[in-house]
mmCIF file of C-alpha atoms in Angstrom:
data_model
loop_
_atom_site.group_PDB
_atom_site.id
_atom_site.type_symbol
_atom_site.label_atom_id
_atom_site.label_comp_id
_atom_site.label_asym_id
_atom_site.label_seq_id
_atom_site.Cartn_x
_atom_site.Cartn_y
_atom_site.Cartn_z
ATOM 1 C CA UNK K 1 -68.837 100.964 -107.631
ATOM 2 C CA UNK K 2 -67.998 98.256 -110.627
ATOM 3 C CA UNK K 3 -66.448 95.263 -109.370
ATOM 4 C CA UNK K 4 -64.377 93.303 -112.319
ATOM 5 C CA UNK K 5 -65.494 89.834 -112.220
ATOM 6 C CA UNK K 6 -63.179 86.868 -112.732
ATOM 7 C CA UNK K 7 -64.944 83.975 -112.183
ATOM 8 C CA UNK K 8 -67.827 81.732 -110.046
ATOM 9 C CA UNK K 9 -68.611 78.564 -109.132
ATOM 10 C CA UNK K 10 -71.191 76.501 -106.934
ATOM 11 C CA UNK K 11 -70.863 74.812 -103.939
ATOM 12 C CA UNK K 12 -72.704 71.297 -103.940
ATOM 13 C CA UNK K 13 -74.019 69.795 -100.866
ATOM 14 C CA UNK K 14 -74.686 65.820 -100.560
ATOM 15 C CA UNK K 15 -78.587 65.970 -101.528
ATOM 16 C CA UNK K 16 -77.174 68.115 -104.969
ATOM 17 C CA UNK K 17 -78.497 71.081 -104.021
ATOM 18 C CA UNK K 18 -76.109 74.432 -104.496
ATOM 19 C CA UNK K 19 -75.784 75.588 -101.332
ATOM 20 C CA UNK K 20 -73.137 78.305 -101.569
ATOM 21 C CA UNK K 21 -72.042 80.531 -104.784
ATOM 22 C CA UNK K 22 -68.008 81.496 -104.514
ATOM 23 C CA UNK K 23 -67.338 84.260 -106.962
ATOM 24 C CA UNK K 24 -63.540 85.757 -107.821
ATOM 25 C CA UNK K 25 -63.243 89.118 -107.910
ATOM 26 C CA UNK K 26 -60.647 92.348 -107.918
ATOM 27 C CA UNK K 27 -62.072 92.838 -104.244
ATOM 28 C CA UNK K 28 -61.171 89.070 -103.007
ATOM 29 C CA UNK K 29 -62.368 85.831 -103.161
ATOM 30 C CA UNK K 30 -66.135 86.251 -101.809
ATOM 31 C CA UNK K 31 -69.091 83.236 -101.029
ATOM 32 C CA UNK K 32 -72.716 83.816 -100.233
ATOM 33 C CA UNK K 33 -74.754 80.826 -98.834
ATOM 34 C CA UNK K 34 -77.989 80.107 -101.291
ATOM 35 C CA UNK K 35 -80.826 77.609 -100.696
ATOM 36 C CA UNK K 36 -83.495 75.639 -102.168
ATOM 37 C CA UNK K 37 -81.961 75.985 -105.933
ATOM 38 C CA UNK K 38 -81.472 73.014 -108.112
ATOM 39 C CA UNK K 39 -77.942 72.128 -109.041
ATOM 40 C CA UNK K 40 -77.558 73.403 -112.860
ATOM 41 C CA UNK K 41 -75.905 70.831 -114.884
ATOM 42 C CA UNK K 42 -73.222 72.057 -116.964
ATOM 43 C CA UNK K 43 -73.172 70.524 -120.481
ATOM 44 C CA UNK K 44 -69.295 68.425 -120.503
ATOM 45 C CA UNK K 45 -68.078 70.851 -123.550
ATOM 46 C CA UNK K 46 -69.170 74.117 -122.386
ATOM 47 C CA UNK K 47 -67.367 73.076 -118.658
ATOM 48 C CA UNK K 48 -64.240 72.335 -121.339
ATOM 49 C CA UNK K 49 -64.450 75.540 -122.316
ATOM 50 C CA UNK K 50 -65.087 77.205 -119.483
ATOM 51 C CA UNK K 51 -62.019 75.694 -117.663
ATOM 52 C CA UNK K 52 -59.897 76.373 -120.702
ATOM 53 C CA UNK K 53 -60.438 79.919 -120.281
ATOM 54 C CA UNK K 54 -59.585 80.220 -117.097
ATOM 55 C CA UNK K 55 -56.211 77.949 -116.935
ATOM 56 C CA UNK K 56 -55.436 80.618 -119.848
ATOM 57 C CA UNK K 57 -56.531 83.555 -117.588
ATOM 58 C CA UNK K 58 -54.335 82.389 -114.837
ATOM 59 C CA UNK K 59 -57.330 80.694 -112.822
ATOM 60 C CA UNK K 60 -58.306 77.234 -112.012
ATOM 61 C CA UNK K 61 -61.984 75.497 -111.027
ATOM 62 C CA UNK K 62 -61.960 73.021 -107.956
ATOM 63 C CA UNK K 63 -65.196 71.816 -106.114
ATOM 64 C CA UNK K 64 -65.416 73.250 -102.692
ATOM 65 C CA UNK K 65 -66.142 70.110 -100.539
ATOM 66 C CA UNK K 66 -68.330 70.414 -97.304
ATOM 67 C CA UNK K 67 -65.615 70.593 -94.888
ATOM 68 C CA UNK K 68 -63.803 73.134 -96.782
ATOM 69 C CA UNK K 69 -66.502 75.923 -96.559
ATOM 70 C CA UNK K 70 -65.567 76.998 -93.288
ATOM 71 C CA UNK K 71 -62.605 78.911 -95.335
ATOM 72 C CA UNK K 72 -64.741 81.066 -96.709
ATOM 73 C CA UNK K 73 -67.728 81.295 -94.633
ATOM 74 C CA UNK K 74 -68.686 82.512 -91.432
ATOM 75 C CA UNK K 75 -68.890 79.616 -89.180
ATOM 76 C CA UNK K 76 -68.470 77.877 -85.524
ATOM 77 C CA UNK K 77 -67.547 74.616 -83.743
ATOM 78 C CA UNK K 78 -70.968 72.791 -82.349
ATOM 79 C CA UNK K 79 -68.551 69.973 -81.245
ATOM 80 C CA UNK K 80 -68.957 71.320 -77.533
ATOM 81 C CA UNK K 81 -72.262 72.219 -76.081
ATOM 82 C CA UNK K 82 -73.282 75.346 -75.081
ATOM 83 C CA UNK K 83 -72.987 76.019 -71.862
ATOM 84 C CA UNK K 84 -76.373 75.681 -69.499
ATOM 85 C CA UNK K 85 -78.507 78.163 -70.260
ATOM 86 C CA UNK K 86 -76.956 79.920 -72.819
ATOM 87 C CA UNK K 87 -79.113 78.912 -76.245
ATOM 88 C CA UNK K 88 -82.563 80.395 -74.450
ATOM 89 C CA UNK K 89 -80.192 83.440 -73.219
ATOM 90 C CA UNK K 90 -78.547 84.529 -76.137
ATOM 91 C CA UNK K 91 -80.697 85.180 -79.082
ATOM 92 C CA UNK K 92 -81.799 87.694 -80.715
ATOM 93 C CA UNK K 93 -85.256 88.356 -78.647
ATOM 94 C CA UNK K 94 -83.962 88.954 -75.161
ATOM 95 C CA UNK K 95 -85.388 91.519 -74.061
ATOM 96 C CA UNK K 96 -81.957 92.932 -72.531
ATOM 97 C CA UNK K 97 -80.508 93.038 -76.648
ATOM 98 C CA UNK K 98 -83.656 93.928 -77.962
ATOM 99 C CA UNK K 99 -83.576 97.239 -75.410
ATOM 100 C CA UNK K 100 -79.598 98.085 -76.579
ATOM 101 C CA UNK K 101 -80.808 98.135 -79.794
ATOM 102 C CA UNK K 102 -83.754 100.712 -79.688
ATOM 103 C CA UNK K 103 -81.535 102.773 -76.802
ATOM 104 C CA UNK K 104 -78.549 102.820 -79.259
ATOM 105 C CA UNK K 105 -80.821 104.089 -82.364
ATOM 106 C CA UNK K 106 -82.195 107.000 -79.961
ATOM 107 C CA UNK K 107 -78.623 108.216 -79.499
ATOM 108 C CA UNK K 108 -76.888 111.084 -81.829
ATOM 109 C CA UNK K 109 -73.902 109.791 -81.854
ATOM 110 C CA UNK K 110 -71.339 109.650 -84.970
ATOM 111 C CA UNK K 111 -69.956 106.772 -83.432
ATOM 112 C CA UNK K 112 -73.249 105.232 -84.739
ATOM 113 C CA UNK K 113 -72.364 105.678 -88.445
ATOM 114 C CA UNK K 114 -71.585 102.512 -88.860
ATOM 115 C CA UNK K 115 -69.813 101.405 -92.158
ATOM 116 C CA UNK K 116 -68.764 97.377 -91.808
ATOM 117 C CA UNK K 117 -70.853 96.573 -88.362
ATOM 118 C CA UNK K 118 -74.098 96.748 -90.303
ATOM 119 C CA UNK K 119 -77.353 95.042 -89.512
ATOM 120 C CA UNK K 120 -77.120 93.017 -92.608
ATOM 121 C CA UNK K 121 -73.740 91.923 -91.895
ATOM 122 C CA UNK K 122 -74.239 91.102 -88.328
ATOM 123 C CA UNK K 123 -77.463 88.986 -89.241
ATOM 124 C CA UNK K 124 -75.267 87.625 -91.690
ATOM 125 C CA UNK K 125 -72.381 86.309 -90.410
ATOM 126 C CA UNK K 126 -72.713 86.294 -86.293
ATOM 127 C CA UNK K 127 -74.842 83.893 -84.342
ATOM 128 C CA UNK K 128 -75.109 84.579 -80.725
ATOM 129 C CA UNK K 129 -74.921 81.617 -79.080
ATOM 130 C CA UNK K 130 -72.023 81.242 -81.039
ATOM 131 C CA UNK K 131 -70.275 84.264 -80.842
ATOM 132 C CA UNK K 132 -67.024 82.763 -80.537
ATOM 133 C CA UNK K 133 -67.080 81.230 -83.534
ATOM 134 C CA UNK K 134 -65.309 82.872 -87.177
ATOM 135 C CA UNK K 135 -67.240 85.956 -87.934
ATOM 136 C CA UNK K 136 -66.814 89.615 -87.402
ATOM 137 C CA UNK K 137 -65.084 89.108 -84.148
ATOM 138 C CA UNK K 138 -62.253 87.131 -84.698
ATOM 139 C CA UNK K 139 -61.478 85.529 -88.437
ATOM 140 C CA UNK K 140 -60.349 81.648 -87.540
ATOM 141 C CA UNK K 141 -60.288 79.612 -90.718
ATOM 142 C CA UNK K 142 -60.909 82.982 -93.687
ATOM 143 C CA UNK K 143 -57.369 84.585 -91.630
ATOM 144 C CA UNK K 144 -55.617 81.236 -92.251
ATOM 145 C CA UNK K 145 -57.337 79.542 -95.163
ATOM 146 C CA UNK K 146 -56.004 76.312 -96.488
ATOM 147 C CA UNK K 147 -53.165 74.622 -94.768
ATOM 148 C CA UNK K 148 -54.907 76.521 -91.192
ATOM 149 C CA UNK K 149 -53.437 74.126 -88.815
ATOM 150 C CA UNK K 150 -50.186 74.273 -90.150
ATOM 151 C CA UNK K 151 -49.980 77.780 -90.649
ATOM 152 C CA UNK K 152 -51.493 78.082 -86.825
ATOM 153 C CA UNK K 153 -49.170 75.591 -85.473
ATOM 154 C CA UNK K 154 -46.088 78.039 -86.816
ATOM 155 C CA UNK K 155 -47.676 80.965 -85.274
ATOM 156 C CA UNK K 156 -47.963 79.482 -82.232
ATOM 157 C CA UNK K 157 -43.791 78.791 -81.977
ATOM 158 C CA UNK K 158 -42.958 82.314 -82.700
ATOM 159 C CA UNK K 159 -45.373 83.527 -79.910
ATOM 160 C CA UNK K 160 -44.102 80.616 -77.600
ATOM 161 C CA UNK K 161 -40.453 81.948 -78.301
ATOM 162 C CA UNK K 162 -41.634 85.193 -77.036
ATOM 163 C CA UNK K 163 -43.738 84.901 -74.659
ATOM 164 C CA UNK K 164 -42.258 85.681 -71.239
ATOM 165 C CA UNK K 165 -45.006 85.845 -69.394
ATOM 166 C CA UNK K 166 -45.730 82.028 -69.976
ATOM 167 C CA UNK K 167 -49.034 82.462 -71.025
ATOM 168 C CA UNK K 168 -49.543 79.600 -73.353
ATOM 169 C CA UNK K 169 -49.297 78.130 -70.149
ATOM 170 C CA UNK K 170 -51.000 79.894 -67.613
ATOM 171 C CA UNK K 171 -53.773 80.656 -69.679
ATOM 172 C CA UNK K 172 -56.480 77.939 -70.903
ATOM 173 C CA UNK K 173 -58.857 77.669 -74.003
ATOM 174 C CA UNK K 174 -62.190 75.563 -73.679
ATOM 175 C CA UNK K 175 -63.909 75.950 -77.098
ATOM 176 C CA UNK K 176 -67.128 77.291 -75.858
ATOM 177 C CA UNK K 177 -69.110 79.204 -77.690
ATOM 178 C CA UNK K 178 -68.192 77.696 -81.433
ATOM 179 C CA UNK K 179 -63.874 78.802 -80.775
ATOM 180 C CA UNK K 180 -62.235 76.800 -83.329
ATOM 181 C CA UNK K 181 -59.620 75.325 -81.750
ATOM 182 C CA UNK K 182 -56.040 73.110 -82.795
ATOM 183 C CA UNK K 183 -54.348 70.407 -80.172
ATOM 184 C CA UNK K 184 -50.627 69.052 -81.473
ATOM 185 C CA UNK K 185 -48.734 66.204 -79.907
ATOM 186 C CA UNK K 186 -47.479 67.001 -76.533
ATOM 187 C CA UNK K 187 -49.528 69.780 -75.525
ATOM 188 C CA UNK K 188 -52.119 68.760 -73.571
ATOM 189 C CA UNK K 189 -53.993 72.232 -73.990
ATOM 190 C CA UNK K 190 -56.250 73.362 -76.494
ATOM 191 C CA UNK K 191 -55.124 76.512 -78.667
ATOM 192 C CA UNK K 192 -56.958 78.664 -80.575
ATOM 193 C CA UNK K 193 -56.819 82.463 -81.983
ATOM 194 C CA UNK K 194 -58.699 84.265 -79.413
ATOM 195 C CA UNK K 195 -55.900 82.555 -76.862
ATOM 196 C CA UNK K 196 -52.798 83.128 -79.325
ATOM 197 C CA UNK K 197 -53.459 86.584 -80.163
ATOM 198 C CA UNK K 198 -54.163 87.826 -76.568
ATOM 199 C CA UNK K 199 -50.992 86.053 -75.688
ATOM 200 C CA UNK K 200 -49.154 87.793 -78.170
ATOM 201 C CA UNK K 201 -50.376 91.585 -77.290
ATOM 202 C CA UNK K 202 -50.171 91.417 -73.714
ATOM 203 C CA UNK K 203 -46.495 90.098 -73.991
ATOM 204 C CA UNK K 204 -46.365 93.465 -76.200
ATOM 205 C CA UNK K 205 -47.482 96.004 -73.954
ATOM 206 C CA UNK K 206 -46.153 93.935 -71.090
ATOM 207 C CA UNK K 207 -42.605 94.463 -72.677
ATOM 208 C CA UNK K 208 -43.017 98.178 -73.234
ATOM 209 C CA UNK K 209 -45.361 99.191 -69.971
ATOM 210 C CA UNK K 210 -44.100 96.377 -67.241
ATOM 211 C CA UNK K 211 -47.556 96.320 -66.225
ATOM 212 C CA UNK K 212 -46.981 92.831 -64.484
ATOM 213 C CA UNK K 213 -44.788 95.062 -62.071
ATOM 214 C CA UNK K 214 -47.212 97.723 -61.302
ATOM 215 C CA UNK K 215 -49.296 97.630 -57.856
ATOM 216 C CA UNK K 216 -52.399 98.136 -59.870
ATOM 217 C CA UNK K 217 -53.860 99.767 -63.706
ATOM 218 C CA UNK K 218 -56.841 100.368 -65.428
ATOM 219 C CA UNK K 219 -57.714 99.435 -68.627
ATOM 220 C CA UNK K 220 -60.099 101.083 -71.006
ATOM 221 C CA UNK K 221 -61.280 98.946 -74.317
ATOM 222 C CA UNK K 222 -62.673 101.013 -77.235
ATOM 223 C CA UNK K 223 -64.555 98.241 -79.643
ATOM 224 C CA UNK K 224 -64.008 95.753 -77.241
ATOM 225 C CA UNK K 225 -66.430 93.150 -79.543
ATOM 226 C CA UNK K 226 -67.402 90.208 -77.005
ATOM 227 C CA UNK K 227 -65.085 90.850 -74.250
ATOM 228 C CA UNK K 228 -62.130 88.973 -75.448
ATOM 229 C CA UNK K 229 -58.920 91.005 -73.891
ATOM 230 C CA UNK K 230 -61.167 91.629 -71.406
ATOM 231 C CA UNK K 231 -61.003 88.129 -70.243
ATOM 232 C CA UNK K 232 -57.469 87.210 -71.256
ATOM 233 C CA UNK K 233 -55.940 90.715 -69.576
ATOM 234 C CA UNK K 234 -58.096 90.046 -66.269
ATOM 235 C CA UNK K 235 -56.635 86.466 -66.310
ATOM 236 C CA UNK K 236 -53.256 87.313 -66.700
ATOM 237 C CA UNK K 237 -52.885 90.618 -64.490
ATOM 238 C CA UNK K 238 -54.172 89.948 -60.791
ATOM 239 C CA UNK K 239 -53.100 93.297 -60.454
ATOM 240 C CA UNK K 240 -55.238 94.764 -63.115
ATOM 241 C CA UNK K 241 -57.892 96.508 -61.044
ATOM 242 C CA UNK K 242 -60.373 97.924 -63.728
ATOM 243 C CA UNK K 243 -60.857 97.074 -67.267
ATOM 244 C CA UNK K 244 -63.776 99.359 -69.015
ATOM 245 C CA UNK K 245 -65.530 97.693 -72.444
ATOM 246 C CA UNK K 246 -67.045 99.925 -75.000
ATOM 247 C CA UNK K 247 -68.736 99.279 -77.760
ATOM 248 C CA UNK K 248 -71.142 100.866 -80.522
ATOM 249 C CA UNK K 249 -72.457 97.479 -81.503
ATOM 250 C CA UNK K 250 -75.440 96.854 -79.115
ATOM 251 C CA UNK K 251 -74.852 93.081 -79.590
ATOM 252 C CA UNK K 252 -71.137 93.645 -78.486
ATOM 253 C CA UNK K 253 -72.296 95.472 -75.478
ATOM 254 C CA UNK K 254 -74.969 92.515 -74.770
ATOM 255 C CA UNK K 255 -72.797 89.397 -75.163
ATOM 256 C CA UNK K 256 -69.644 91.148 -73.596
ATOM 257 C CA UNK K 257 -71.800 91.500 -70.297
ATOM 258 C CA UNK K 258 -72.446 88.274 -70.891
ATOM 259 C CA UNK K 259 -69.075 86.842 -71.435
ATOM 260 C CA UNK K 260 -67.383 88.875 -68.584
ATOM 261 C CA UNK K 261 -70.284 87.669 -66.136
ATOM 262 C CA UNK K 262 -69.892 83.917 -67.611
ATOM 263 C CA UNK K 263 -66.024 84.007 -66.688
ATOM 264 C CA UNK K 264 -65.944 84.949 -63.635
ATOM 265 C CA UNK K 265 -64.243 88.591 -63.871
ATOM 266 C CA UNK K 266 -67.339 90.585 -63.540
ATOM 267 C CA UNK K 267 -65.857 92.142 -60.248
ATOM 268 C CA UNK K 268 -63.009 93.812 -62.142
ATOM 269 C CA UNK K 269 -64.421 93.971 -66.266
ATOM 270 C CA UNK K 270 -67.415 95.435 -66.787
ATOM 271 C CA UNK K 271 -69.398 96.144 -70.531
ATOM 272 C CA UNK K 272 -70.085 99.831 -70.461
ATOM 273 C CA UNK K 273 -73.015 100.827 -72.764
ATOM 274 C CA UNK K 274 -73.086 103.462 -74.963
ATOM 275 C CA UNK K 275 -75.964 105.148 -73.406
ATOM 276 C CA UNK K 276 -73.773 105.482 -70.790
ATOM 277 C CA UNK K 277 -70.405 106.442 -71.852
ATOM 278 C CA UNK K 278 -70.299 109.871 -69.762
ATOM 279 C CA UNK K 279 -69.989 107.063 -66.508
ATOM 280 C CA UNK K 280 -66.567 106.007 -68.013
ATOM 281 C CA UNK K 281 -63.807 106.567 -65.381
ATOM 282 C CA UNK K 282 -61.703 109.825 -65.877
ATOM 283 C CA UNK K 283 -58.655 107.790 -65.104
ATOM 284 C CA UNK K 284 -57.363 104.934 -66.989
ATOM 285 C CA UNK K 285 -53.596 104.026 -67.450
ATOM 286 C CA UNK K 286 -54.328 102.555 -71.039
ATOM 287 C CA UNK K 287 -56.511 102.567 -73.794
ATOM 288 C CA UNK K 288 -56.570 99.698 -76.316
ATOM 289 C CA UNK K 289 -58.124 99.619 -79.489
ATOM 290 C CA UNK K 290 -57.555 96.088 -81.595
ATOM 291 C CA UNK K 291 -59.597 95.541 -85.509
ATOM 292 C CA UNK K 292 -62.136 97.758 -84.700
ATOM 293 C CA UNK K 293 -61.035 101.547 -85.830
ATOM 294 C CA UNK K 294 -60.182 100.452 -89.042
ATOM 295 C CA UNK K 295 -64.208 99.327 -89.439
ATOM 296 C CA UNK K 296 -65.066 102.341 -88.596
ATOM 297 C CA UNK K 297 -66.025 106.243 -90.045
ATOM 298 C CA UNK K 298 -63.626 108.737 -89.440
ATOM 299 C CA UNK K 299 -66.419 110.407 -87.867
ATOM 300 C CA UNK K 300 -66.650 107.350 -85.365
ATOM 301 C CA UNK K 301 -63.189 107.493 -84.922
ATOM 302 C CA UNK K 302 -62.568 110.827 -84.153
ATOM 303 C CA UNK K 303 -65.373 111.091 -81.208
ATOM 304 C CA UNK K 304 -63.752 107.889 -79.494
ATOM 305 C CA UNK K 305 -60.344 109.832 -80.223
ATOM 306 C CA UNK K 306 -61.816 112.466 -78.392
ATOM 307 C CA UNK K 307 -62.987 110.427 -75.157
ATOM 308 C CA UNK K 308 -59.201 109.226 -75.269
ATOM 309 C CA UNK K 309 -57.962 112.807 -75.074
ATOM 310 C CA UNK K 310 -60.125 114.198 -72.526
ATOM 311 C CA UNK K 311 -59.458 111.518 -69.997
ATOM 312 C CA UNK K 312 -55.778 112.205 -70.609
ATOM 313 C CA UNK K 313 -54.989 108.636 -70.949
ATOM 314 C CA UNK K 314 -51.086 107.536 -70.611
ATOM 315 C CA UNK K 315 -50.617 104.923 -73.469
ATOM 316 C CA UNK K 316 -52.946 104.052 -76.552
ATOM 317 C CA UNK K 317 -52.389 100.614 -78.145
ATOM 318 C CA UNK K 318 -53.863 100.212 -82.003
ATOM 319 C CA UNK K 319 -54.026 97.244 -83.726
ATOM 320 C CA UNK K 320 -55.401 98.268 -87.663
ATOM 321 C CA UNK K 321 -56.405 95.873 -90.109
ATOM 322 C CA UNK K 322 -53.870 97.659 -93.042
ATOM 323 C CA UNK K 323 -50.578 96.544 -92.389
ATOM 324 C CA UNK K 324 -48.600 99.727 -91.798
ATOM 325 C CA UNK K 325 -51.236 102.563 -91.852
ATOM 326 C CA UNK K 326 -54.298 103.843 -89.676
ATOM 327 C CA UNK K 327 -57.540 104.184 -91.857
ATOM 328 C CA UNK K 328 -60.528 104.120 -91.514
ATOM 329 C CA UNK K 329 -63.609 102.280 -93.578
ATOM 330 C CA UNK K 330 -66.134 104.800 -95.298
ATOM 331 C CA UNK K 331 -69.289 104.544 -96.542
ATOM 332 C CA UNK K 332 -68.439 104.903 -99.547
ATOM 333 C CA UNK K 333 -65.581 102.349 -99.767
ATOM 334 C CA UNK K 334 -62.971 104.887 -99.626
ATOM 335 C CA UNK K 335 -60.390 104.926 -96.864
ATOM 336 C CA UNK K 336 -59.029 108.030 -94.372
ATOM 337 C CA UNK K 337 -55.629 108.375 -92.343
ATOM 338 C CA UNK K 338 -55.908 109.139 -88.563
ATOM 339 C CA UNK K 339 -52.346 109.072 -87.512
ATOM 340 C CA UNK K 340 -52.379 112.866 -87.695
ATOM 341 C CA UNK K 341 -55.486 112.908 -85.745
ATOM 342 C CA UNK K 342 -53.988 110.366 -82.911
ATOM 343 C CA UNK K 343 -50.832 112.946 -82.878
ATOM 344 C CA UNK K 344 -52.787 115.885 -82.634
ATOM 345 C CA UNK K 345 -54.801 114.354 -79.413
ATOM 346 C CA UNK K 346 -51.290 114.679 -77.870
ATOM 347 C CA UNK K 347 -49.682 111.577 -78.761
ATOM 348 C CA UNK K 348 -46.307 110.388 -80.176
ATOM 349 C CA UNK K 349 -45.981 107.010 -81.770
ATOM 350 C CA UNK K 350 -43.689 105.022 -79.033
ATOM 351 C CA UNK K 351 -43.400 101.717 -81.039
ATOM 352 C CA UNK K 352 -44.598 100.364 -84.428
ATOM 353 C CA UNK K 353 -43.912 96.540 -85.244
ATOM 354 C CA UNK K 354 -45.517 93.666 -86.688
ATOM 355 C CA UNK K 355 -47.112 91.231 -84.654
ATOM 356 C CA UNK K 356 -44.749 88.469 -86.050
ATOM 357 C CA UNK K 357 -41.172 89.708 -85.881
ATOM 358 C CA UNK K 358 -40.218 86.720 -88.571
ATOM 359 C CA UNK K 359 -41.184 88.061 -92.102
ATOM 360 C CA UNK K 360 -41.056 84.674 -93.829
ATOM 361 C CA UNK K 361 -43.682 83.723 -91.348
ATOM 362 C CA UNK K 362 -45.605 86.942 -92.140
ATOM 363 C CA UNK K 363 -45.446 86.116 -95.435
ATOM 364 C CA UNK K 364 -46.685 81.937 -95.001
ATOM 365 C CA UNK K 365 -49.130 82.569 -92.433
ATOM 366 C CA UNK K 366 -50.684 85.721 -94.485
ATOM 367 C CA UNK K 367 -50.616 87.595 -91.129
ATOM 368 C CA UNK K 368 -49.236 91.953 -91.903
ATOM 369 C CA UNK K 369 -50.322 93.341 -88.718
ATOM 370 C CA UNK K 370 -49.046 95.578 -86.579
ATOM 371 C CA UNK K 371 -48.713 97.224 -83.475
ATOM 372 C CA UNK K 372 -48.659 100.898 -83.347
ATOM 373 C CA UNK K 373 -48.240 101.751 -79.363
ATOM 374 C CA UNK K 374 -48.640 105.758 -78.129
ATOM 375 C CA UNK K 375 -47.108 107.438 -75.409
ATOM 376 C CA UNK K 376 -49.017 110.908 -74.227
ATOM 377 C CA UNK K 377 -46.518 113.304 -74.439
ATOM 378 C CA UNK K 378 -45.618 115.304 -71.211
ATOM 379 C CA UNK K 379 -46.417 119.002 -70.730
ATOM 380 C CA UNK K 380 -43.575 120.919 -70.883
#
């Protein structure tokens, strides 16, 4: 595939030494990290010219400074220290990981396919003692880019306004594990995305499912990623008996054990591995699936579609990374619908709506998502 290129430039560190190339493209604004080069000096007229160009093209050149990388980079907060333990624990040659990794290749699964969680990507942008950080996860900084704590700060008063639950409150963020995280005057609590989002969705399918009412649910989690929900749903619900992770990632599967174990919730959330998906319960009152069918195969997607159905599952939250459609990611760049295939499992769409109800918002903070919230329909 040709990729129409608009323009580059270099990231300098202090010791002159280009440490990142950020290149302008029809696909997005991309960087790549490279080391040990010598800074090129640009003669002063051909820089002239250069610039000239672009102002006329629509584009301008600005040195990316240090601080600002973490806009478009992977990256994590080493303010805090990791917790005891965890540096030795989570890396890449634990033997735990290293044994997901050849169990998952010996499986024939299509869920395996993958098409964005690819080796190369996960070596490139997640660190695992860090897994909180921005990466593939949970985009901090690259959602919000530049203004971030601004942007963050509005987010956080439209949630606020909504949530009745009192979340913001009940629920706490520590930073571990690289979390970026914002404090304003007068809150005494950190904030951060992993905290604002969960927030957000469980007021959602608190609103439509009133599961703060109910004696007791189960949850199932289809991509679940490091346990995230996990944690935020078992903190919020005392009443939530069960909550199921799955993943197709082995280093999801590894850290979310980890995670669930490191907060406490181990007796009620548990990381599922693939090998053994056939142990799943065959009763769960909901099924979530947030960012992750949308990086995956329609192959992938229909077998997890398929585990949904047979279990007969009452509600199906999706959260897809295209604004107002479910599609998938292909190998070959191109995209598929699913909607019909979610119907034909059963379903009926109960709800659709964006995340943020306030479209100017949408529109500042660069957030289009939405939810799109099933209902099994009843035999008639």
């Amino acid at each position: 595939m040709q990729i129409g290129f608009y323009a580059a430039g270099f990231f300098l560190n202090a010791r002159e030494k280009i440490s990142c190339f950020v290149c302008l493209h029809d696909k997005g604004l991309e960087a790549f990290p490279i080391n040990n080069l010598e800074f090129l000096k640009m003669p002063a007229g051909l820089k002239s010219v250069v610039n000239n160009f672009l102002i006329k093209s629509g584009y301008s050149v600005k040195r990316i400074r240090e601080h600002e990388l973490k806009y478009f980079l992977s990256s994590y907060d080493k303010s805090r220290e990791l917790p005891l333990g965890a540096q030795s624990f989570l890396n890449s040659e634990n033997p735990r990981l290293q044994s997901l990794r050849a169990a998952y290749r010996g499986l024939q699964l299509p869920v395996l396919q993958h098409t964005v969680w690819r080796e190369q990507q996960l070596d490139r942008q997640l660190s695992l003692a860090w897994f909180r950080g921005d990466n593939l996860y949970v985009w901090q900084y690259r959602q919000l880019k530049s203004d971030a704590r601004l942007r963050f700060y509005l987010a956080v008063l439209d949630v606020e306004n909504r949530d009745k639950l009192d979340l913001l409150e009940r629920l706490k963020e520590d930073g571990l594990f690289g979390c970026w995280t914002f404090s304003f005057t007068g809150r005494t609590d950190l904030l951060s995305r992993d905290l604002l989002d969960s927030v957000n969705e469980i007021n959602y399918l608190d609103e439509h499912l009133h599961l703060s009412e109910r004696s007791e649910f189960k949850v199932l989690d289809i991509g679940a990623g490091y346990g995230r929900f996990a944690h935020r749903m078992c903190e919020a619900f005392p009443n939530l008996s069960a909550y199921d992770c799955i993943d197709a990632v082995p280093e999801s599967t590894f850290l979310c054990d980890y995670y669930l174990q490191f907060r406490g919730i181990g007796d009620r959330a548990r990381s599922v591995p693939l090998t053994e998906y056939q142990t799943l319960s065959q009763r769960y009152d909901l099924a979530v699936n947030i960012h992750s069918f949308s990086e995956c195969s329609y192959v992938a997607v229909r077998w997890w579609l398929e585990q949904i159905r047979s279990r007969e599952i009452e509600w199906l939250l999706i959260v897809p990374n295209d604004p107002t459609e479910l599609l998938t990611s292909e190998a070959d760049g191109t995209k598929k619908e699913f909607m019909s295939d979610v119907l034909n499992c059963g379903y009926e769409l109960w709800d659709r709506r964006p995340t943020y109800m306030n479209p100017d918002l949408r529109e500042f903070i660069g957030v289009n998502d939405h939810f799109f919230l099933f209902r099994r329909k009843v035999a008639t």
